[in-house]
Amino acid sequence: MRFETYFDQALERLHEEGRYRTFIDIVREKGANPHAVWHRENGETKPVTVWCGNDYLGMGQHPDVLDAMQDALLKTGAGSGGTRNISGTTMYHRDLERELADLHRKEAALVFTSAFIANDATLSTLAKLLPNLIIYSDSLNHASMIEGIRRNGGEKRIFRHNDVEHLRTLLEADDASAPKLIAFESIYSMDGDFAPISAICDLADEFNALTYLDEVHAVGMYGSRGGGVAERDMLMGRIDIINGTLAKAYGTMGGYIASSAKVCDAIRSYAPGFIFTTSIAPAIAAGATASVRFLKSDQILREKHQETARILKTRLRGLGLPIVDHGSHIIPLVVGDPVHTKQLSDMLLNDFGIYVQPINFPTVPKGTERLRFTPSPVHSKAEIDALLNAIDALWSHCALNRTEIAV
């Protein structure tokens, strides 16, 4: 059998649909965020401004973070040396978990190699610990949550996105004595909309269900200490398990859950995704700890971040462009066609040195293909001006409809 034929056919389908993804090789410049250098395939280099990065607050280049990482690197070396069970737990991992538990006002926290693994490992393990568990999952939950729920082998119910009444209907239809868990996100990354956390918690109380909240796109950026939307809305005490990342607002790498000491201990003891994975490097743990600690007391970055997002949304809307605005820092510009989205992205990069990656199906539904902008406190007025001038010049060139569309 010629296996490569199947790979060729699969890749050709992506090319035909305009959904084939390409990597852009960039090197960020220390001290010059959001600027980077694009290394092209022909060997040439070109300066670019990154408008789609997840280092939302620029903490990946903050002096406190870099100093902590360098100190740990010189003391311990490059890697952790093993899994958490076998020589891979250090004082740096313990310090980070204590810092995260304090951030979310929980008894404990558990650090994973990524937030994807944290979601997958935790949600797939809960069914082993809670017999006959039923998980109620928002229809737009992240792929990591979907994968974890799918792999746990237990019962699941999918409720329409942010539809509390549909969730109630599903809860009412199930055995009142069965253990239940409601899994949802605080901010959904593709549209930037918020979950009705309080209303979902009310249902959880009424039906005796656990709550599992993914705060990946909110930790560090919302709340008085960066604890996320649940902290901002004074609801952290009503959430049983919180998932977060260290790779976005905190500028490093890794993910975690924060919960009761018993939940964290049980996941630590039973989740293969935790047990059999080499732990994050001590230098990364040290940098993450410094970042979390700094953002607990720095409200200025959070305020400037929101201000930059408001300015960009206002100006994009002023051009009559079809943006999605639910009040968060995530700004999707809906193009509605995969070919045009890629074309617009390529022209911004090649002609204007502006890097924003196209987002296509299956990440978003067909017909809602988009560019997603993630402004940060380090994007200046001049850089906003350059972005707006470039988009204004290219929008009609890509044969796109400038009138407002339903999104």
Tab-separated table of C-alpha atoms in Angstrom:
chain	number	residue	atom	x	y	z
A	1	MET	CA	0.000	0.000	0.000
A	2	ARG	CA	1.265	3.481	-0.868
A	3	PHE	CA	0.462	5.349	2.322
A	4	GLU	CA	1.790	8.647	0.986
A	5	THR	CA	-1.092	8.784	-1.495
A	6	TYR	CA	-3.517	9.311	1.385
A	7	PHE	CA	-1.353	12.044	2.881
A	8	ASP	CA	-1.127	13.756	-0.507
A	9	GLN	CA	-4.905	13.643	-0.906
A	10	ALA	CA	-5.521	15.006	2.590
A	11	LEU	CA	-3.110	17.891	2.065
A	12	GLU	CA	-4.477	18.633	-1.393
A	13	ARG	CA	-7.969	19.034	0.072
A	14	LEU	CA	-6.650	21.735	2.381
A	15	HIS	CA	-4.991	23.536	-0.523
A	16	GLU	CA	-8.163	23.365	-2.619
A	17	GLU	CA	-10.271	24.794	0.193
A	18	GLY	CA	-7.762	27.540	0.938
A	19	ARG	CA	-7.221	26.167	4.440
A	20	TYR	CA	-3.630	24.963	4.202
A	21	ARG	CA	-1.679	26.463	7.083
A	22	THR	CA	1.811	27.862	6.753
A	23	PHE	CA	4.295	28.697	9.476
A	24	ILE	CA	5.947	32.103	9.586
A	25	ASP	CA	9.455	31.902	11.049
A	26	ILE	CA	9.951	34.895	13.302
A	27	VAL	CA	12.450	35.835	15.989
A	28	ARG	CA	11.198	38.246	18.600
A	29	GLU	CA	13.569	41.047	19.539
A	30	LYS	CA	14.342	41.349	23.232
A	31	GLY	CA	13.279	44.760	24.484
A	32	ALA	CA	11.480	45.589	21.235
A	33	ASN	CA	8.139	43.827	21.709
A	34	PRO	CA	5.877	43.669	19.601
A	35	HIS	CA	8.579	43.766	16.918
A	36	ALA	CA	10.199	40.683	15.457
A	37	VAL	CA	12.336	39.605	12.518
A	38	TRP	CA	10.767	37.429	9.823
A	39	HIS	CA	13.189	34.883	8.351
A	40	ARG	CA	11.995	34.168	4.827
A	41	GLU	CA	12.559	30.952	2.903
A	42	ASN	CA	14.865	32.728	0.431
A	43	GLY	CA	17.218	33.624	3.276
A	44	GLU	CA	16.169	37.269	3.487
A	45	THR	CA	14.982	38.871	6.703
A	46	LYS	CA	12.316	41.507	7.220
A	47	PRO	CA	11.180	43.428	10.326
A	48	VAL	CA	7.547	42.826	11.292
A	49	THR	CA	5.086	43.981	13.923
A	50	VAL	CA	3.262	41.071	15.573
A	51	TRP	CA	-0.487	41.619	15.991
A	52	CYS	CA	-1.564	38.056	16.755
A	53	GLY	CA	0.682	37.096	19.663
A	54	ASN	CA	-0.547	35.570	22.912
A	55	ASP	CA	2.058	37.297	25.089
A	56	TYR	CA	-0.776	39.683	25.833
A	57	LEU	CA	1.003	41.940	28.328
A	58	GLY	CA	4.574	41.619	27.092
A	59	MET	CA	5.608	39.729	30.237
A	60	GLY	CA	7.740	37.352	28.155
A	61	GLN	CA	10.335	40.120	28.069
A	62	HIS	CA	9.792	41.675	31.486
A	63	PRO	CA	13.042	42.183	33.467
A	64	ASP	CA	11.669	40.410	36.558
A	65	VAL	CA	10.818	37.342	34.491
A	66	LEU	CA	14.112	37.255	32.607
A	67	ASP	CA	16.162	37.747	35.783
A	68	ALA	CA	14.321	34.913	37.552
A	69	MET	CA	14.786	32.587	34.588
A	70	GLN	CA	18.458	33.395	34.191
A	71	ASP	CA	19.127	32.880	37.900
A	72	ALA	CA	17.379	29.495	37.893
A	73	LEU	CA	19.085	28.456	34.657
A	74	LEU	CA	22.545	29.186	36.051
A	75	LYS	CA	21.741	27.352	39.285
A	76	THR	CA	19.983	24.264	37.923
A	77	GLY	CA	20.747	23.874	34.209
A	78	ALA	CA	18.413	23.494	31.261
A	79	GLY	CA	15.870	20.803	32.125
A	80	SER	CA	14.054	19.398	35.132
A	81	GLY	CA	15.582	15.949	34.740
A	82	GLY	CA	12.428	13.903	34.983
A	83	THR	CA	8.739	13.593	35.656
A	84	ARG	CA	7.269	15.131	38.772
A	85	ASN	CA	7.293	11.689	40.418
A	86	ILE	CA	10.878	10.907	39.452
A	87	SER	CA	13.343	13.719	40.221
A	88	GLY	CA	11.386	16.387	38.324
A	89	THR	CA	9.907	18.268	41.292
A	90	THR	CA	11.976	21.205	42.520
A	91	MET	CA	11.473	24.144	44.836
A	92	TYR	CA	10.713	26.191	41.708
A	93	HIS	CA	7.700	23.993	40.876
A	94	ARG	CA	6.501	24.132	44.474
A	95	ASP	CA	6.858	27.918	44.620
A	96	LEU	CA	4.893	28.290	41.391
A	97	GLU	CA	2.058	26.062	42.599
A	98	ARG	CA	1.808	27.982	45.866
A	99	GLU	CA	1.712	31.264	43.921
A	100	LEU	CA	-1.070	29.967	41.647
A	101	ALA	CA	-3.121	28.578	44.518
A	102	ASP	CA	-2.917	31.984	46.195
A	103	LEU	CA	-3.837	33.734	42.937
A	104	HIS	CA	-7.135	31.855	42.737
A	105	ARG	CA	-7.738	31.644	46.519
A	106	LYS	CA	-7.653	27.845	46.362
A	107	GLU	CA	-6.024	25.296	48.627
A	108	ALA	CA	-3.708	23.939	45.941
A	109	ALA	CA	-2.591	24.089	42.326
A	110	LEU	CA	-1.007	21.602	39.956
A	111	VAL	CA	1.315	22.625	37.089
A	112	PHE	CA	1.328	20.817	33.730
A	113	THR	CA	3.424	21.241	30.601
A	114	SER	CA	0.582	23.165	28.920
A	115	ALA	CA	-2.984	24.290	29.541
A	116	PHE	CA	-4.059	21.861	26.801
A	117	ILE	CA	-2.581	18.966	28.791
A	118	ALA	CA	-4.053	20.349	32.017
A	119	ASN	CA	-7.558	20.337	30.510
A	120	ASP	CA	-7.158	17.005	28.753
A	121	ALA	CA	-5.585	15.210	31.719
A	122	THR	CA	-7.971	16.587	34.332
A	123	LEU	CA	-11.230	16.146	32.440
A	124	SER	CA	-10.291	12.686	31.181
A	125	THR	CA	-9.380	11.568	34.703
A	126	LEU	CA	-12.418	12.860	36.581
A	127	ALA	CA	-14.632	10.051	35.270
A	128	LYS	CA	-12.263	7.532	36.851
A	129	LEU	CA	-12.627	9.281	40.187
A	130	LEU	CA	-16.360	10.006	40.037
A	131	PRO	CA	-18.307	6.929	38.834
A	132	ASN	CA	-21.234	7.703	36.489
A	133	LEU	CA	-20.087	11.316	36.125
A	134	ILE	CA	-22.021	13.390	33.574
A	135	ILE	CA	-20.134	16.332	32.064
A	136	TYR	CA	-22.085	19.264	30.604
A	137	SER	CA	-19.887	21.074	28.070
A	138	ASP	CA	-20.404	24.374	26.271
A	139	SER	CA	-20.574	23.785	22.513
A	140	LEU	CA	-17.705	26.218	21.875
A	141	ASN	CA	-15.317	24.833	24.460
A	142	HIS	CA	-11.673	24.589	23.460
A	143	ALA	CA	-10.379	21.467	21.687
A	144	SER	CA	-8.414	20.483	24.805
A	145	MET	CA	-11.606	20.334	26.857
A	146	ILE	CA	-13.449	18.458	24.126
A	147	GLU	CA	-10.637	15.925	23.883
A	148	GLY	CA	-10.486	15.387	27.639
A	149	ILE	CA	-14.245	14.918	27.882
A	150	ARG	CA	-14.272	12.557	24.901
A	151	ARG	CA	-11.458	10.421	26.267
A	152	ASN	CA	-12.888	9.958	29.755
A	153	GLY	CA	-15.469	7.560	28.328
A	154	GLY	CA	-18.273	8.852	30.509
A	155	GLU	CA	-21.590	10.511	29.771
A	156	LYS	CA	-21.528	13.966	28.241
A	157	ARG	CA	-24.087	16.583	27.293
A	158	ILE	CA	-23.387	19.516	24.973
A	159	PHE	CA	-25.318	22.708	25.692
A	160	ARG	CA	-25.689	25.534	23.195
A	161	HIS	CA	-23.078	28.232	23.590
A	162	ASN	CA	-23.739	30.366	26.689
A	163	ASP	CA	-27.350	29.131	26.692
A	164	VAL	CA	-28.244	28.775	30.355
A	165	GLU	CA	-31.803	27.654	29.643
A	166	HIS	CA	-30.602	24.840	27.422
A	167	LEU	CA	-28.165	23.809	30.139
A	168	ARG	CA	-31.029	23.755	32.642
A	169	THR	CA	-33.081	21.538	30.343
A	170	LEU	CA	-30.226	19.045	30.079
A	171	LEU	CA	-29.624	19.024	33.838
A	172	GLU	CA	-33.317	18.471	34.550
A	173	ALA	CA	-33.462	15.495	32.191
A	174	ASP	CA	-30.748	13.529	34.003
A	175	ASP	CA	-30.789	11.455	37.159
A	176	ALA	CA	-30.689	13.844	40.104
A	177	SER	CA	-28.399	11.495	42.031
A	178	ALA	CA	-25.731	11.222	39.300
A	179	PRO	CA	-22.533	13.259	39.849
A	180	LYS	CA	-22.400	16.220	37.492
A	181	LEU	CA	-19.797	18.707	36.268
A	182	ILE	CA	-20.299	21.816	34.122
A	183	ALA	CA	-17.280	22.695	31.963
A	184	PHE	CA	-17.014	26.107	30.311
A	185	GLU	CA	-14.673	29.010	29.561
A	186	SER	CA	-14.639	32.539	30.917
A	187	ILE	CA	-13.595	34.127	27.589
A	188	TYR	CA	-13.991	32.278	24.311
A	189	SER	CA	-10.928	32.884	22.185
A	190	MET	CA	-12.427	33.099	18.692
A	191	ASP	CA	-15.193	35.655	19.351
A	192	GLY	CA	-13.908	37.118	22.614
A	193	ASP	CA	-17.259	36.752	24.393
A	194	PHE	CA	-17.775	36.140	28.101
A	195	ALA	CA	-19.574	33.250	29.761
A	196	PRO	CA	-22.525	33.896	32.111
A	197	ILE	CA	-20.486	32.574	35.037
A	198	SER	CA	-22.848	33.620	37.801
A	199	ALA	CA	-25.906	32.067	36.127
A	200	ILE	CA	-24.022	28.824	35.481
A	201	CYS	CA	-22.906	28.722	39.109
A	202	ASP	CA	-26.540	29.183	40.175
A	203	LEU	CA	-27.476	26.098	38.156
A	204	ALA	CA	-24.546	24.195	39.602
A	205	ASP	CA	-25.770	24.984	43.101
A	206	GLU	CA	-29.329	23.998	42.231
A	207	PHE	CA	-28.354	20.666	40.651
A	208	ASN	CA	-25.405	19.902	42.939
A	209	ALA	CA	-22.894	20.028	40.082
A	210	LEU	CA	-19.184	20.783	40.138
A	211	THR	CA	-17.935	23.744	38.095
A	212	TYR	CA	-14.869	23.609	35.825
A	213	LEU	CA	-13.792	26.977	34.403
A	214	ASP	CA	-11.120	27.525	31.751
A	215	GLU	CA	-9.617	31.000	32.339
A	216	VAL	CA	-6.809	30.658	29.798
A	217	HIS	CA	-7.585	33.927	27.985
A	218	ALA	CA	-8.272	35.829	31.192
A	219	VAL	CA	-5.648	35.007	33.833
A	220	GLY	CA	-3.238	37.871	34.361
A	221	MET	CA	-5.510	40.316	32.515
A	222	TYR	CA	-8.763	40.459	34.489
A	223	GLY	CA	-9.444	40.851	38.186
A	224	SER	CA	-7.713	42.966	40.812
A	225	ARG	CA	-4.741	40.555	40.954
A	226	GLY	CA	-5.041	38.898	37.552
A	227	GLY	CA	-7.098	35.959	38.792
A	228	GLY	CA	-9.343	36.133	35.726
A	229	VAL	CA	-12.961	36.967	35.001
A	230	ALA	CA	-14.142	34.952	38.010
A	231	GLU	CA	-12.025	37.188	40.244
A	232	ARG	CA	-13.242	40.328	38.468
A	233	ASP	CA	-16.831	39.264	39.060
A	234	MET	CA	-16.097	38.059	42.627
A	235	LEU	CA	-17.065	34.470	41.759
A	236	MET	CA	-13.847	32.515	42.342
A	237	GLY	CA	-15.224	30.932	45.494
A	238	ARG	CA	-18.047	29.381	43.468
A	239	ILE	CA	-15.724	27.642	40.995
A	240	ASP	CA	-14.502	24.187	41.972
A	241	ILE	CA	-11.696	23.745	39.424
A	242	ILE	CA	-9.978	26.564	37.517
A	243	ASN	CA	-7.752	25.932	34.506
A	244	GLY	CA	-5.201	28.519	33.466
A	245	THR	CA	-2.127	29.024	31.319
A	246	LEU	CA	1.320	30.470	31.897
A	247	ALA	CA	1.898	30.909	28.150
A	248	LYS	CA	-0.285	33.918	27.419
A	249	ALA	CA	-0.517	36.875	29.813
A	250	TYR	CA	2.278	35.444	31.963
A	251	GLY	CA	4.598	35.193	28.970
A	252	THR	CA	6.262	31.843	29.697
A	253	MET	CA	5.070	28.246	29.212
A	254	GLY	CA	2.885	25.684	30.943
A	255	GLY	CA	-0.631	25.258	32.293
A	256	TYR	CA	-2.280	24.436	35.582
A	257	ILE	CA	-5.378	23.718	37.568
A	258	ALA	CA	-6.252	25.302	40.904
A	259	SER	CA	-8.724	23.608	43.236
A	260	SER	CA	-9.047	21.922	46.608
A	261	ALA	CA	-6.069	20.038	47.966
A	262	LYS	CA	-7.885	16.718	47.511
A	263	VAL	CA	-8.816	17.373	43.869
A	264	CYS	CA	-5.252	18.358	42.980
A	265	ASP	CA	-3.848	15.371	44.858
A	266	ALA	CA	-6.239	12.995	43.093
A	267	ILE	CA	-5.404	14.355	39.634
A	268	ARG	CA	-1.702	14.249	40.504
A	269	SER	CA	-2.053	10.624	41.512
A	270	TYR	CA	-4.244	9.322	38.668
A	271	ALA	CA	-3.818	11.454	35.512
A	272	PRO	CA	-1.446	9.845	32.962
A	273	GLY	CA	-0.967	13.240	31.306
A	274	PHE	CA	0.628	14.450	34.521
A	275	ILE	CA	2.328	11.295	35.787
A	276	PHE	CA	4.181	10.321	32.605
A	277	THR	CA	5.314	13.746	31.353
A	278	THR	CA	8.632	15.441	32.079
A	279	SER	CA	7.984	18.525	34.176
A	280	ILE	CA	8.600	22.042	32.906
A	281	ALA	CA	12.161	23.309	33.289
A	282	PRO	CA	13.002	24.994	36.606
A	283	ALA	CA	13.950	28.168	34.725
A	284	ILE	CA	10.476	28.309	33.170
A	285	ALA	CA	8.835	27.693	36.531
A	286	ALA	CA	10.921	30.468	38.086
A	287	GLY	CA	10.003	32.905	35.312
A	288	ALA	CA	6.321	32.036	35.588
A	289	THR	CA	6.389	32.551	39.354
A	290	ALA	CA	7.961	35.975	38.914
A	291	SER	CA	5.370	36.892	36.285
A	292	VAL	CA	2.374	35.788	38.375
A	293	ARG	CA	3.784	37.573	41.420
A	294	PHE	CA	4.385	40.804	39.497
A	295	LEU	CA	0.929	40.911	37.917
A	296	LYS	CA	-0.779	40.383	41.257
A	297	SER	CA	0.214	43.931	42.162
A	298	ASP	CA	0.402	45.711	38.792
A	299	GLN	CA	-2.942	47.038	37.619
A	300	ILE	CA	-1.383	49.539	35.222
A	301	LEU	CA	-0.563	46.948	32.559
A	302	ARG	CA	-4.093	45.545	32.719
A	303	GLU	CA	-5.646	48.992	32.340
A	304	LYS	CA	-3.358	49.936	29.441
A	305	HIS	CA	-4.108	46.602	27.766
A	306	GLN	CA	-7.856	47.257	27.868
A	307	GLU	CA	-7.353	50.829	26.692
A	308	THR	CA	-5.357	49.710	23.644
A	309	ALA	CA	-8.047	47.170	22.796
A	310	ARG	CA	-10.787	49.804	23.076
A	311	ILE	CA	-8.900	52.202	20.810
A	312	LEU	CA	-8.277	49.588	18.137
A	313	LYS	CA	-11.890	48.402	18.158
A	314	THR	CA	-13.193	51.954	17.898
A	315	ARG	CA	-10.959	52.764	14.961
A	316	LEU	CA	-11.678	49.507	13.103
A	317	ARG	CA	-15.377	50.109	13.578
A	318	GLY	CA	-14.893	53.661	12.307
A	319	LEU	CA	-13.671	52.219	9.013
A	320	GLY	CA	-16.889	50.221	8.709
A	321	LEU	CA	-15.079	46.912	9.151
A	322	PRO	CA	-16.953	43.838	10.411
A	323	ILE	CA	-15.331	43.259	13.777
A	324	VAL	CA	-16.769	41.190	16.620
A	325	ASP	CA	-16.856	43.122	19.896
A	326	HIS	CA	-18.047	41.479	23.102
A	327	GLY	CA	-16.069	43.789	25.362
A	328	SER	CA	-12.938	41.674	25.760
A	329	HIS	CA	-9.399	42.227	24.500
A	330	ILE	CA	-9.811	39.786	21.583
A	331	ILE	CA	-10.693	41.500	18.281
A	332	PRO	CA	-11.807	39.254	15.384
A	333	LEU	CA	-12.112	40.870	11.951
A	334	VAL	CA	-14.459	38.594	10.016
A	335	VAL	CA	-13.513	38.120	6.364
A	336	GLY	CA	-15.827	35.190	5.652
A	337	ASP	CA	-13.751	33.407	3.011
A	338	PRO	CA	-10.603	31.310	3.540
A	339	VAL	CA	-8.880	32.417	0.327
A	340	HIS	CA	-9.481	36.109	0.973
A	341	THR	CA	-8.423	35.736	4.592
A	342	LYS	CA	-5.114	34.182	3.589
A	343	GLN	CA	-4.658	36.766	0.842
A	344	LEU	CA	-5.209	39.621	3.251
A	345	SER	CA	-2.827	38.102	5.806
A	346	ASP	CA	-0.119	37.558	3.166
A	347	MET	CA	-0.391	41.109	1.824
A	348	LEU	CA	-0.237	42.628	5.294
A	349	LEU	CA	2.924	40.651	5.952
A	350	ASN	CA	4.662	41.092	2.595
A	351	ASP	CA	3.703	44.672	1.807
A	352	PHE	CA	3.402	46.262	5.243
A	353	GLY	CA	5.417	44.122	7.673
A	354	ILE	CA	2.305	43.372	9.748
A	355	TYR	CA	1.927	39.812	10.995
A	356	VAL	CA	-1.553	38.510	11.779
A	357	GLN	CA	-2.322	34.850	11.110
A	358	PRO	CA	-5.517	33.780	9.274
A	359	ILE	CA	-7.957	31.657	11.271
A	360	ASN	CA	-10.010	29.201	9.251
A	361	PHE	CA	-12.210	26.124	9.645
A	362	PRO	CA	-12.197	23.965	11.763
A	363	THR	CA	-11.021	26.491	14.358
A	364	VAL	CA	-14.021	28.641	13.371
A	365	PRO	CA	-17.149	27.705	11.360
A	366	LYS	CA	-16.983	27.942	7.574
A	367	GLY	CA	-18.072	31.364	6.393
A	368	THR	CA	-16.657	33.104	9.488
A	369	GLU	CA	-12.960	32.956	8.578
A	370	ARG	CA	-11.142	35.839	10.191
A	371	LEU	CA	-8.071	37.714	11.236
A	372	ARG	CA	-7.846	37.900	15.024
A	373	PHE	CA	-5.987	40.842	16.520
A	374	THR	CA	-4.601	40.738	20.041
A	375	PRO	CA	-3.469	44.258	20.950
A	376	SER	CA	-1.157	44.706	23.900
A	377	PRO	CA	0.069	47.547	26.133
A	378	VAL	CA	3.243	47.723	24.041
A	379	HIS	CA	1.459	48.469	20.752
A	380	SER	CA	1.962	52.206	20.241
A	381	LYS	CA	-0.304	54.739	18.556
A	382	ALA	CA	2.030	54.767	15.559
A	383	GLU	CA	1.714	50.999	15.222
A	384	ILE	CA	-2.072	51.215	15.458
A	385	ASP	CA	-2.030	53.896	12.766
A	386	ALA	CA	0.116	51.706	10.513
A	387	LEU	CA	-2.209	48.743	10.996
A	388	LEU	CA	-5.351	50.747	10.232
A	389	ASN	CA	-3.835	52.376	7.137
A	390	ALA	CA	-2.740	48.993	5.796
A	391	ILE	CA	-6.108	47.296	6.351
A	392	ASP	CA	-7.967	50.248	4.858
A	393	ALA	CA	-5.787	50.077	1.763
A	394	LEU	CA	-6.097	46.316	1.318
A	395	TRP	CA	-9.712	45.600	2.246
A	396	SER	CA	-11.271	46.515	-1.113
A	397	HIS	CA	-8.256	45.184	-2.992
A	398	CYS	CA	-9.046	41.693	-1.682
A	399	ALA	CA	-12.591	41.999	-3.121
A	400	LEU	CA	-14.165	42.099	0.314
A	401	ASN	CA	-17.478	43.606	1.274
A	402	ARG	CA	-16.858	46.697	3.423
A	403	THR	CA	-20.406	46.845	4.731
A	404	GLU	CA	-21.221	45.521	8.199
A	405	ILE	CA	-22.156	41.846	8.215
A	406	ALA	CA	-23.897	39.750	10.803
A	407	VAL	CA	-21.353	38.039	13.078
